[in-house]
């Protein structure tokens, strides 16, 4: 079966308000949704890895030419929504199934229970 990586950036989808400003009950509902979805997809054997990443402000960029000492810099744009928040690896029957799962991730509730419509990038893992 093919494997797919589903990636979510620090992007609020249809919400501009950062999560740390949401009502606590909305935050709890958001994480409860992920907990239920993760359990379902792990038990089905489709989710084989989940990794959440630390705050993008902690990002370092390394450039090296293999000769001189590497150059290490902070993230070039810490305000960008293009910073990866986390990723999942799925072993699924088809790309169509990976897209179904991505749609469920994108529908995670935000304030007031409204789906965030957060973009989810779906990429096939090479050699699978």
CSV table of C-alpha atoms in Angstrom, one decimal, residues 42-91:
chain,number,residue,atom,x,y,z
A,42,UNK,CA,-4.1,4.3,14.6
A,43,UNK,CA,-6.5,1.4,15.4
A,44,UNK,CA,-7.2,1.0,11.7
A,45,UNK,CA,-3.5,0.6,11.1
A,46,UNK,CA,-3.5,3.6,8.6
A,47,UNK,CA,-1.7,6.1,10.8
A,48,UNK,CA,1.9,4.9,11.3
A,49,UNK,CA,3.5,8.1,12.6
A,50,UNK,CA,2.4,11.4,14.1
A,51,UNK,CA,4.8,14.2,14.9
A,52,UNK,CA,3.9,17.7,16.2
A,53,UNK,CA,6.7,20.2,16.0
A,54,UNK,CA,7.9,22.9,18.4
A,55,UNK,CA,7.1,26.6,17.9
A,56,UNK,CA,8.4,27.9,14.6
A,57,UNK,CA,10.2,30.7,16.4
A,58,UNK,CA,12.7,28.0,17.5
A,59,UNK,CA,13.5,27.2,13.9
A,60,UNK,CA,17.2,27.3,12.8
A,61,UNK,CA,18.3,27.3,9.2
A,62,UNK,CA,21.6,25.7,8.4
A,63,UNK,CA,23.6,26.2,5.2
A,64,UNK,CA,26.9,24.5,4.5
A,65,UNK,CA,29.2,24.1,1.6
A,66,UNK,CA,31.0,21.1,3.1
A,67,UNK,CA,34.2,23.1,3.5
A,68,UNK,CA,33.7,26.1,5.8
A,69,UNK,CA,31.9,26.0,9.1
A,70,UNK,CA,28.1,25.9,8.6
A,71,UNK,CA,26.1,29.1,8.9
A,72,UNK,CA,23.2,28.9,11.3
A,73,UNK,CA,20.5,31.5,11.3
A,74,UNK,CA,17.1,31.9,12.9
A,75,UNK,CA,14.1,31.3,10.7
A,76,UNK,CA,14.0,33.9,7.9
A,77,UNK,CA,10.4,34.8,8.6
A,78,UNK,CA,9.0,33.7,11.9
A,79,UNK,CA,5.6,35.4,11.1
A,80,UNK,CA,5.1,33.2,8.1
A,81,UNK,CA,2.2,30.8,8.0
A,82,UNK,CA,4.4,28.4,6.0
A,83,UNK,CA,6.1,26.9,9.0
A,84,UNK,CA,5.3,23.3,9.5
A,85,UNK,CA,3.3,22.5,12.6
A,86,UNK,CA,3.3,18.8,12.3
A,87,UNK,CA,2.9,15.8,10.0
A,88,UNK,CA,1.5,12.3,9.9
A,89,UNK,CA,2.5,9.3,7.9
A,90,UNK,CA,-0.3,7.1,6.6
A,91,UNK,CA,-0.2,3.7,5.0
